[in-house]
Every structure is written in C-alpha cells, then in structure tokens.
Short mmCIF file of C-alpha atoms in Angstrom, two decimals:
data_model
loop_
_atom_site.label_atom_id
_atom_site.label_comp_id
_atom_site.label_asym_id
_atom_site.label_seq_id
_atom_site.Cartn_x
_atom_site.Cartn_y
_atom_site.Cartn_z
CA MET A 1258 -7.46 74.22 -59.41
CA GLU A 1259 -6.59 73.12 -55.90
CA SER A 1260 -3.36 71.50 -57.13
CA TRP A 1261 -2.40 74.73 -58.87
CA GLU A 1262 -3.10 76.72 -55.71
CA ARG A 1263 -0.89 74.39 -53.67
CA SER A 1264 1.86 74.68 -56.29
CA ARG A 1265 1.53 78.45 -56.31
CA ARG A 1266 1.87 78.55 -52.53
CA ARG A 1267 5.02 76.43 -52.67
CA TRP A 1268 6.57 78.78 -55.24
CA GLN A 1269 5.63 81.74 -53.08
CA HIS A 1270 7.31 80.20 -50.02
CA ALA A 1271 10.45 79.42 -52.06
CA PHE A 1272 10.40 82.96 -53.47
CA PHE A 1273 10.24 84.49 -49.99
CA ALA A 1274 12.95 82.23 -48.56
CA SER A 1275 15.32 82.89 -51.49
CA TRP A 1276 14.90 86.66 -51.26
CA LEU A 1277 15.35 86.62 -47.49
CA VAL A 1278 18.56 84.61 -47.79
CA LEU A 1279 19.81 86.74 -50.69
CA THR A 1280 19.19 90.04 -48.94
CA SER A 1281 20.27 89.11 -45.42
CA GLY A 1282 22.92 86.38 -45.81
CA GLY A 1283 25.88 88.65 -46.48
CA ALA A 1284 24.80 91.23 -43.92
CA LEU A 1285 24.48 88.57 -41.20
CA MET A 1286 27.99 87.30 -41.86
CA GLU A 1287 29.40 90.81 -41.76
CA ALA A 1288 27.45 91.88 -38.66
CA GLY A 1289 28.55 88.98 -36.46
CA GLN A 1290 25.85 89.78 -33.90
CA VAL A 1291 23.05 87.77 -32.33
CA LEU A 1292 20.31 90.40 -32.58
CA PRO A 1293 20.21 90.49 -36.42
CA VAL A 1294 19.96 86.72 -36.53
CA VAL A 1295 17.05 86.82 -34.09
CA LEU A 1296 15.28 89.53 -36.11
CA VAL A 1297 15.75 87.69 -39.42
CA ALA A 1298 14.45 84.48 -37.82
CA GLY A 1299 11.53 86.47 -36.43
CA LEU A 1300 10.71 87.79 -39.91
CA ALA A 1301 10.75 84.23 -41.30
CA ALA A 1302 8.54 83.03 -38.44
CA TRP A 1303 6.15 85.98 -38.95
CA TYR A 1304 5.80 85.02 -42.61
CA ALA A 1305 5.19 81.39 -41.67
CA VAL A 1306 2.42 82.36 -39.25
CA TRP A 1307 0.50 84.32 -41.87
CA PHE A 1308 1.14 82.34 -45.05
CA VAL A 1309 1.89 78.77 -43.96
CA LEU A 1310 -0.30 78.25 -40.89
CA ARG A 1311 -3.18 80.60 -41.80
CA SER A 1312 -2.90 80.45 -45.62
CA PRO A 1313 -5.01 83.50 -46.60
CA PRO A 1314 -6.89 83.51 -49.94
CA SER A 1315 -4.96 84.21 -53.12
CA GLY A 1316 -4.33 87.92 -53.59
CA ASP A 1317 -5.25 88.74 -49.97
CA VAL A 1318 -2.22 89.76 -47.89
CA PRO A 1319 -3.24 90.89 -44.37
CA VAL A 1320 -2.20 94.39 -43.34
CA PRO A 1321 -1.06 93.15 -39.87
CA TYR A 1322 1.51 90.98 -41.62
CA VAL A 1323 2.96 93.99 -43.47
CA LEU A 1324 3.03 96.09 -40.29
CA GLY A 1325 4.70 93.34 -38.24
CA GLY A 1326 7.22 92.58 -40.98
CA GLY A 1327 7.96 96.27 -41.36
CA LEU A 1328 8.72 96.65 -37.65
CA LEU A 1329 11.11 93.68 -37.75
CA TRP A 1330 12.85 95.20 -40.76
CA LEU A 1331 13.18 98.57 -39.01
CA GLY A 1332 14.87 96.77 -36.13
CA LEU A 1333 17.35 95.21 -38.55
CA PHE A 1334 17.97 98.53 -40.29
CA ALA A 1335 18.58 100.23 -36.95
CA VAL A 1336 21.25 97.63 -36.15
CA ASP A 1337 23.02 97.85 -39.51
CA SER A 1338 22.19 99.87 -42.65
CA SER A 1339 23.29 96.94 -44.78
CA PHE A 1340 19.96 95.28 -43.89
CA LEU A 1341 18.11 97.88 -45.97
CA VAL A 1342 17.25 95.46 -48.75
CA VAL A 1343 15.87 92.88 -46.28
CA GLY A 1344 12.76 95.02 -45.97
CA LEU A 1345 11.85 94.16 -49.53
CA SER A 1346 11.29 90.54 -48.49
CA VAL A 1347 8.15 91.75 -46.75
CA LEU A 1348 6.69 92.61 -50.18
CA VAL A 1349 7.51 89.26 -51.77
CA PRO A 1350 4.05 87.70 -51.13
CA TYR A 1351 2.49 90.56 -53.14
CA CYS A 1352 4.73 89.82 -56.10
CA MET A 1353 2.85 86.63 -56.94
CA ASP A 1354 -0.48 88.40 -57.49
CA ALA A 1355 0.33 92.05 -58.34
CA VAL A 1356 2.79 92.84 -61.13
CA ARG A 1357 3.12 96.48 -60.14
CA VAL A 1358 4.08 95.64 -56.57
CA GLY A 1359 6.47 92.99 -57.83
CA LEU A 1360 8.20 95.41 -60.20
CA VAL A 1361 8.45 98.03 -57.44
CA ALA A 1362 10.04 95.40 -55.19
CA VAL A 1363 12.51 94.37 -57.91
CA VAL A 1364 13.56 97.93 -58.80
CA SER A 1365 13.79 98.91 -55.15
CA CYS A 1366 15.90 95.84 -54.40
CA ALA A 1367 18.34 96.61 -57.22
CA GLY A 1368 18.50 100.29 -56.32
CA GLY A 1369 18.88 99.54 -52.62
CA TRP A 1370 21.73 97.14 -53.30
CA LEU A 1371 23.54 99.70 -55.47
CA TRP A 1372 22.99 102.38 -52.83
CA HIS A 1373 24.41 100.11 -50.19
CA ARG A 1374 27.50 99.37 -52.33
CA PHE A 1375 28.03 103.09 -52.91
CA HIS A 1376 27.56 103.84 -49.19
CA ALA A 1377 30.10 101.17 -48.29
CA ASN A 1378 32.76 101.79 -50.95
CA GLY A 1379 32.13 105.37 -52.03
CA THR A 1380 31.79 104.23 -55.66
CA ILE A 1381 29.91 101.75 -57.87
CA THR A 1382 31.64 99.60 -60.47
CA TRP A 1383 30.17 98.62 -63.83
CA THR A 1384 30.33 95.02 -62.72
CA GLU A 1385 28.05 95.78 -59.78
CA ILE A 1386 25.68 97.68 -62.07
CA ALA A 1387 25.58 94.72 -64.48
CA ILE A 1388 24.96 92.27 -61.64
CA SER A 1389 22.12 94.36 -60.21
CA ALA A 1390 20.60 94.74 -63.70
CA LEU A 1391 20.72 90.98 -64.32
CA ILE A 1392 19.16 90.29 -60.93
CA ALA A 1393 16.43 92.87 -61.60
CA ILE A 1394 15.67 91.48 -65.08
CA SER A 1395 15.58 87.88 -63.82
CA ALA A 1396 13.36 88.78 -60.89
CA ALA A 1397 11.03 90.89 -63.05
CA THR A 1398 10.74 88.02 -65.55
CA ALA A 1399 9.88 85.60 -62.74
CA VAL A 1400 7.28 87.97 -61.31
CA GLY A 1401 5.69 88.49 -64.73
CA TYR A 1402 5.64 84.77 -65.48
CA PHE A 1403 4.04 83.74 -62.21
CA ASN A 1404 1.51 86.55 -62.42
CA ALA A 1405 0.57 85.52 -65.99
CA VAL A 1406 0.14 81.90 -64.89
CA ALA A 1407 -1.97 83.02 -61.94
CA ARG A 1408 -4.23 85.11 -64.22
CA GLN A 1409 -4.62 82.25 -66.70
CA SER A 1410 -5.44 79.86 -63.89
CA ALA A 1411 -8.06 82.25 -62.46
CA GLU A 1412 -9.60 82.72 -65.91
CA ARG A 1413 -9.63 78.97 -66.50
CA LYS A 1414 -11.30 78.42 -63.14
CA ARG A 1415 -13.92 81.06 -63.96
CA LEU A 1416 -14.67 79.43 -67.32
CA ILE A 1417 -14.90 75.97 -65.74
CA ASP A 1418 -17.27 77.30 -63.06
CA GLU A 1419 -19.44 78.93 -65.73
CA LEU A 1420 -19.46 75.71 -67.76
CA GLN A 1421 -20.45 73.66 -64.72
CA ALA A 1422 -23.21 76.15 -63.86
CA ALA A 1423 -24.50 76.01 -67.44
CA GLN A 1424 -24.42 72.21 -67.42
CA GLU A 1425 -26.29 72.10 -64.11
CA ALA A 1426 -28.88 74.57 -65.39
CA ARG A 1427 -29.34 72.54 -68.57
CA ALA A 1428 -29.64 69.29 -66.61
CA ALA A 1429 -32.19 70.91 -64.30
CA ALA A 1430 -34.18 72.21 -67.28
CA GLU A 1431 -34.12 68.75 -68.86
CA ARG A 1432 -35.29 67.18 -65.59
CA ARG A 1433 -38.14 69.68 -65.30
CA ALA A 1434 -39.08 69.10 -68.92
CA GLY A 1435 -39.04 65.34 -68.29
CA VAL A 1436 -41.23 65.73 -65.21
CA ALA A 1437 -43.67 67.93 -67.12
CA ALA A 1438 -43.80 65.45 -69.99
CA GLU A 1439 -44.40 62.55 -67.61
CA ARG A 1440 -47.20 64.44 -65.86
CA GLN A 1441 -48.79 65.13 -69.23
CA ARG A 1442 -48.53 61.46 -70.16
CA LEU A 1443 -50.10 60.38 -66.86
CA ALA A 1444 -52.90 62.91 -67.31
CA ARG A 1445 -53.62 61.61 -70.81
CA ASP A 1446 -53.52 57.97 -69.69
CA ILE A 1447 -55.82 58.58 -66.73
CA HIS A 1448 -58.22 60.59 -68.88
CA ASP A 1449 -58.26 58.05 -71.69
CA SER A 1450 -58.68 55.04 -69.40
CA LEU A 1451 -60.06 55.65 -65.91
CA THR A 1452 -62.01 58.85 -66.56
CA GLN A 1453 -63.59 57.59 -69.75
CA GLY A 1454 -64.29 54.26 -68.08
CA PHE A 1455 -66.03 55.88 -65.10
CA ALA A 1456 -68.03 58.07 -67.47
CA SER A 1457 -69.21 54.99 -69.32
CA VAL A 1458 -70.11 53.23 -66.07
CA VAL A 1459 -72.13 56.27 -64.94
CA MET A 1460 -74.05 56.34 -68.25
CA LEU A 1461 -74.81 52.63 -68.06
CA LEU A 1462 -75.95 52.85 -64.43
CA GLU A 1463 -78.15 55.85 -65.21
CA ALA A 1464 -79.72 53.92 -68.08
CA ALA A 1465 -80.25 50.91 -65.82
CA GLN A 1466 -81.77 53.08 -63.09
CA ALA A 1467 -84.24 54.53 -65.60
CA THR A 1468 -85.50 51.10 -66.69
CA LEU A 1469 -85.30 49.17 -63.41
CA PRO A 1470 -87.23 49.75 -60.22
CA ASP A 1471 -85.53 51.56 -57.35
CA ASN A 1472 -82.67 49.46 -56.06
CA LYS A 1473 -80.50 50.41 -53.10
CA HIS A 1474 -77.38 48.72 -54.46
CA LEU A 1475 -77.83 50.29 -57.90
CA THR A 1476 -78.13 53.75 -56.34
CA GLN A 1477 -74.98 53.18 -54.28
CA ALA A 1478 -73.06 51.97 -57.32
CA LEU A 1479 -74.13 55.04 -59.31
CA ARG A 1480 -73.05 57.36 -56.50
CA ALA A 1481 -69.66 55.62 -56.18
CA ALA A 1482 -69.12 55.79 -59.96
CA ARG A 1483 -69.93 59.53 -60.01
CA GLU A 1484 -67.59 60.20 -57.08
CA ASN A 1485 -64.75 58.31 -58.73
CA LEU A 1486 -65.39 60.09 -62.02
CA THR A 1487 -65.11 63.43 -60.21
CA GLU A 1488 -61.93 62.33 -58.43
CA SER A 1489 -60.29 61.11 -61.63
CA ARG A 1490 -61.06 64.45 -63.28
CA ARG A 1491 -59.57 66.24 -60.28
CA VAL A 1492 -56.38 64.17 -60.60
CA VAL A 1493 -56.15 64.95 -64.30
CA GLY A 1494 -56.64 68.65 -63.58
CA ALA A 1495 -53.93 68.57 -60.91
CA LEU A 1496 -51.49 66.89 -63.28
CA ARG A 1497 -52.21 69.20 -66.19
CA PRO A 1498 -53.87 72.59 -65.67
CA GLY A 1499 -55.61 72.98 -68.99
CA GLU A 1500 -55.82 76.78 -68.72
CA LEU A 1501 -52.04 77.08 -68.89
CA ASP A 1502 -51.85 75.01 -72.06
CA GLU A 1503 -54.27 77.41 -73.71
CA CYS A 1504 -53.32 80.91 -72.53
CA GLY A 1505 -50.55 81.14 -69.91
CA LEU A 1506 -50.67 82.16 -66.26
CA PRO A 1507 -51.81 85.83 -66.48
CA GLU A 1508 -54.79 85.00 -68.70
CA ALA A 1509 -55.58 81.88 -66.65
CA LEU A 1510 -55.82 84.07 -63.54
CA ARG A 1511 -58.07 86.55 -65.37
CA ARG A 1512 -60.37 83.71 -66.42
CA LEU A 1513 -60.42 82.44 -62.83
CA SER A 1514 -61.48 85.83 -61.45
CA ASP A 1515 -64.03 86.35 -64.26
CA ARG A 1516 -65.54 82.94 -63.59
CA LEU A 1517 -65.77 83.76 -59.87
CA SER A 1518 -67.64 86.98 -60.69
CA ASP A 1519 -69.99 85.32 -63.18
CA GLU A 1520 -70.89 82.41 -60.93
CA THR A 1521 -71.13 84.15 -57.53
CA GLY A 1522 -71.66 87.86 -58.18
CA ILE A 1523 -68.49 88.69 -56.23
CA GLU A 1524 -66.57 91.65 -57.68
CA ALA A 1525 -63.35 89.90 -58.68
CA HIS A 1526 -60.52 91.05 -60.93
CA THR A 1527 -56.88 90.30 -61.73
CA VAL A 1528 -53.98 92.79 -61.69
CA ILE A 1529 -50.61 92.14 -63.38
CA THR A 1530 -47.59 94.25 -62.32
CA GLY A 1531 -43.97 94.29 -63.48
CA THR A 1532 -42.53 93.25 -66.81
CA LEU A 1533 -44.11 90.06 -68.14
CA ARG A 1534 -41.59 87.37 -69.01
CA PRO A 1535 -41.68 83.61 -69.62
CA LEU A 1536 -41.91 81.52 -66.47
CA ASP A 1537 -40.98 77.93 -65.78
CA ALA A 1538 -43.96 75.67 -66.51
CA GLN A 1539 -43.91 74.17 -63.02
CA VAL A 1540 -43.84 77.64 -61.42
CA GLN A 1541 -46.92 78.65 -63.41
CA ALA A 1542 -48.74 75.43 -62.59
CA GLU A 1543 -48.15 75.68 -58.84
CA LEU A 1544 -49.16 79.34 -58.67
CA LEU A 1545 -52.36 78.61 -60.59
CA ARG A 1546 -53.19 75.76 -58.22
CA VAL A 1547 -52.67 78.06 -55.23
CA ALA A 1548 -54.97 80.65 -56.82
CA GLN A 1549 -57.62 78.01 -57.53
CA GLU A 1550 -57.50 76.73 -53.93
CA ALA A 1551 -57.66 80.24 -52.49
CA VAL A 1552 -60.61 81.17 -54.71
CA ALA A 1553 -62.37 77.93 -53.75
CA ASN A 1554 -61.93 78.88 -50.09
CA VAL A 1555 -63.42 82.30 -50.81
CA ARG A 1556 -66.43 80.64 -52.42
CA ARG A 1557 -67.00 78.29 -49.48
CA HIS A 1558 -66.15 80.35 -46.42
CA ALA A 1559 -65.36 84.04 -46.94
CA ALA A 1560 -68.74 85.64 -47.74
CA ALA A 1561 -66.69 88.28 -49.55
CA GLU A 1562 -67.88 91.10 -51.80
CA ARG A 1563 -64.55 91.85 -53.47
CA VAL A 1564 -61.59 89.67 -54.45
CA THR A 1565 -58.34 90.79 -56.07
CA LEU A 1566 -55.70 88.53 -57.62
CA THR A 1567 -52.37 90.33 -58.11
CA LEU A 1568 -49.51 88.72 -60.05
CA SER A 1569 -46.21 90.62 -59.63
CA TYR A 1570 -43.13 89.99 -61.76
CA MET A 1571 -40.01 90.94 -59.80
CA GLU A 1572 -36.32 90.61 -60.60
CA ASP A 1573 -35.84 87.06 -59.30
CA LEU A 1574 -39.30 86.25 -57.93
CA VAL A 1575 -42.87 86.01 -59.07
CA VAL A 1576 -45.44 86.80 -56.35
CA LEU A 1577 -49.16 86.05 -56.32
CA ASP A 1578 -51.52 87.82 -53.86
CA ILE A 1579 -55.13 86.75 -53.38
CA HIS A 1580 -57.01 89.25 -51.20
CA ASP A 1581 -60.66 89.20 -50.17
CA ASP A 1582 -62.73 91.47 -47.93
CA GLY A 1583 -64.69 88.62 -46.39
CA GLY A 1584 -65.18 87.48 -42.80
CA GLY A 1585 -61.57 86.42 -42.29
CA PHE A 1586 -60.33 83.72 -39.93
CA ASP A 1587 -57.66 82.89 -37.37
CA PRO A 1588 -54.55 81.80 -39.37
CA GLU A 1589 -53.16 79.77 -36.47
CA ARG A 1590 -56.31 77.69 -36.15
CA ALA A 1591 -56.55 77.28 -39.92
CA ALA A 1592 -52.87 76.38 -40.36
CA SER A 1593 -53.61 72.70 -39.81
CA GLY A 1594 -56.24 72.73 -42.50
CA HIS A 1595 -55.74 70.48 -45.50
CA GLY A 1596 -55.94 73.20 -48.17
CA LEU A 1597 -53.43 75.61 -46.61
CA SER A 1598 -51.03 72.77 -45.82
CA ILE A 1599 -51.07 71.58 -49.42
CA MET A 1600 -50.49 75.11 -50.76
CA ARG A 1601 -47.57 75.66 -48.37
CA GLU A 1602 -46.01 72.31 -49.31
CA ARG A 1603 -46.27 73.18 -53.01
CA MET A 1604 -44.42 76.45 -52.47
CA GLU A 1605 -41.72 74.98 -50.23
CA GLN A 1606 -40.98 72.15 -52.68
CA LEU A 1607 -40.01 74.77 -55.27
CA GLY A 1608 -38.02 76.94 -52.85
CA GLY A 1609 -40.83 79.45 -52.31
CA THR A 1610 -43.00 80.64 -49.42
CA LEU A 1611 -46.68 80.96 -48.57
CA LEU A 1612 -47.89 83.64 -46.17
CA VAL A 1613 -51.43 84.00 -44.85
CA GLU A 1614 -52.61 87.25 -43.28
CA SER A 1615 -56.09 87.36 -41.79
CA ALA A 1616 -58.16 88.05 -38.70
CA PRO A 1617 -61.82 87.48 -37.88
CA GLY A 1618 -63.84 90.19 -39.60
CA ALA A 1619 -60.81 91.66 -41.40
CA GLY A 1620 -60.69 89.72 -44.68
CA ALA A 1621 -57.77 87.54 -45.76
CA THR A 1622 -54.66 87.73 -47.93
CA VAL A 1623 -52.72 84.76 -49.26
CA VAL A 1624 -49.26 85.59 -50.61
CA ALA A 1625 -47.39 82.94 -52.63
CA SER A 1626 -43.88 83.67 -53.90
CA LEU A 1627 -41.57 81.50 -56.00
CA PRO A 1628 -38.24 81.90 -57.77
CA ALA A 1629 -38.87 82.80 -61.39
CA VAL A 1630 -37.13 79.54 -62.35
CA ALA A 1631 -37.74 76.35 -60.42
CA PRO A 1632 -34.55 75.37 -58.48
CA ILE A 1633 -32.41 72.34 -59.23
CA GLY A 1634 -33.87 69.23 -57.71
CA ALA A 1635 -37.48 70.45 -57.74
CA ARG A 1636 -39.90 67.71 -58.38
#
C-alpha cells in the first residue's frame, strides 16, 4: 500500500507539471516578460510546498493551497488573458481523487483554450476543435483510470486491514482458549494429585491421632496437612471457578449472594441489567473472583445488613458493582491491602479498571469494569 501511495504521488506530480507546462508554455513565450515567469515559478513552488514537502493525506487538498494558487493565477491572468487556462493547474491535485473535479477541469481546460483561440483570432477552426476534443478525451481517460486505480487500491487496503483484524482476533481467541484449557488441565492435575494426596494424609493422621496418645509432632503434622489441603483447594478454585462451568456468571453471582444471605443473615441479592450476551470465559472468571473477594471482605469486616451485586451489560463493557451498607473504611489506607491489590491487578491485566468508593460509616462500593472481550495479549 505504501508503494502504491508513493507511485500515486509521483503520477500526481507529473500530472501537475505537464499541465502547467502545457497551459503556460506558449503564453510565456508570447508574453516575453519577467513577471509571468516569476508567477508561474511561484505557482510551481506553491504546489511543491503543499504536496511535496508536506504531503497531505490522499484525497485531502488544503484550502490554503487552492486560495494561494488562485491568487497566483489571477496575477497571471491580469498580466495576459492567454494565461486563463493556467488556473486549471491549481485543480490538478483534485483530479487524482475526485472524478467530478477532474472532468470539470478537463472540460474547462478545453473550453478555455477554444475561447482563447477565438479571442485571439476571431474564429475557431475545425482543426482546433478536434485538437481540443482529443486533449479533453485523453485527459478524461487518464483521470478516470487513475481514479479507478485509487478506488481499487483503497478497497484492497480496506479488505487487507479487515483480514488482518480478523486474523488477530482469531489468534487472540485461540490463545485465550489455550490458556483456559491449560488452566483447566492444571486444576485437574492439582486436584487429582496434590489435593487428593493431602486429603489422604489428613485421614491417615486423624486415624493415627485417634489410636495413639497425644503427640505434639503428630498434631503439628495434622495441622500442616489440613492447611496444605485447604491451600491446594484454593489454588484449584482460582484456576477453575466451578460455578461458571455449571451455570454462567449471572447465576454464579446469584448463588454467591444467596449463600451470603443463608450463612450470615445479611440481606443480599443480585441485579442484572442490560441485554445478556455471551462473555469471554476469562472475563467471567475474573469478575466472579472479584465478587467472591468483595463478599469475603463484607463477611469479615463490614458488619453490613444489606449487600447488592449488580452486573451491567453495556455496549463494549461489562460492569460489576458490589455495594454494602456496612461500616465502610478509608480507601487510601486500604489500597495497600492484599485483597484490593489482587483485584486491581486482575482488572488491569485484562484492560479493565477497579474503583473503590467508601468512607468510615458510609458503606462501601467496589466497581469492576472489563471489556466484553478480553484484549489481545491478555494472559
């Protein structure tokens, strides 16, 4: 695409130079003055400033260029009416990208040349009419050809960009699917090996403790085995939220709030807003983990009477609010806490945000937002 753009620019420069020479060459020789030469050179320099040095985007011709070129042409026309057609050179850059402007320039050039011949000689010959018609047809054909090539090139570039975007999206989806599959495999392996092994060790130590007298080392071993069993289960849960496998994010949030109500007596419920649609598996998993951490904090610290989980489906985002009417806290002092830091890191890794609004005695609100689809490169 870049090579085509460079080629197009070269053709445009050649087009402008040829028209400028064609329309001003004869008039300069007939005028025999210095001022017209200076004005024609100024017009060429003005074009070079805008289209060679600055190189505006394709199809974008600055209005200051047209105004400046028009003033230079008016100076030429004031010196000698034979420079009438030179003004059309100002429109040449448009001809490459706009067929209508190009055809207007071609017709005006042919008509202007015939008018000039009539003004000079008092009559127009059939030969002059034929010459002007051939020039007009050739120029119109050139304008149409270059414009068609430009349109095809733009369409080809658009299709290539769409293909690349589709390929990147597919590659990203495959990477996310691979990550999800690997996490599932790790969860299964840990559950089938370490978790089951720790569970067996705990059972054996409990049986030994029941038949042997109290032993300090045995008690310590049993406690360590139980702790490691709990930790291995936590790792498995972090790798594979089982609720999502069974019912999806909205229902998983409802179960979370129902469980909070059943176990603590807190009035908790879940609200779903917007149009439900499928979400990326990683997006669902991270939002569920944020909700679980926030609810765990409510259990431990908030002393709340009411908790509301709100899941909002927006155009490009999915937003989760967890609000409680508990004792609240100072967000700045709690920002260094382990739980909030982990939640914020989870959101940022997927291109999202985590906001915490709270004050002592005023309850707390945790707002997690993520793109509806995990971005390319997300872990």
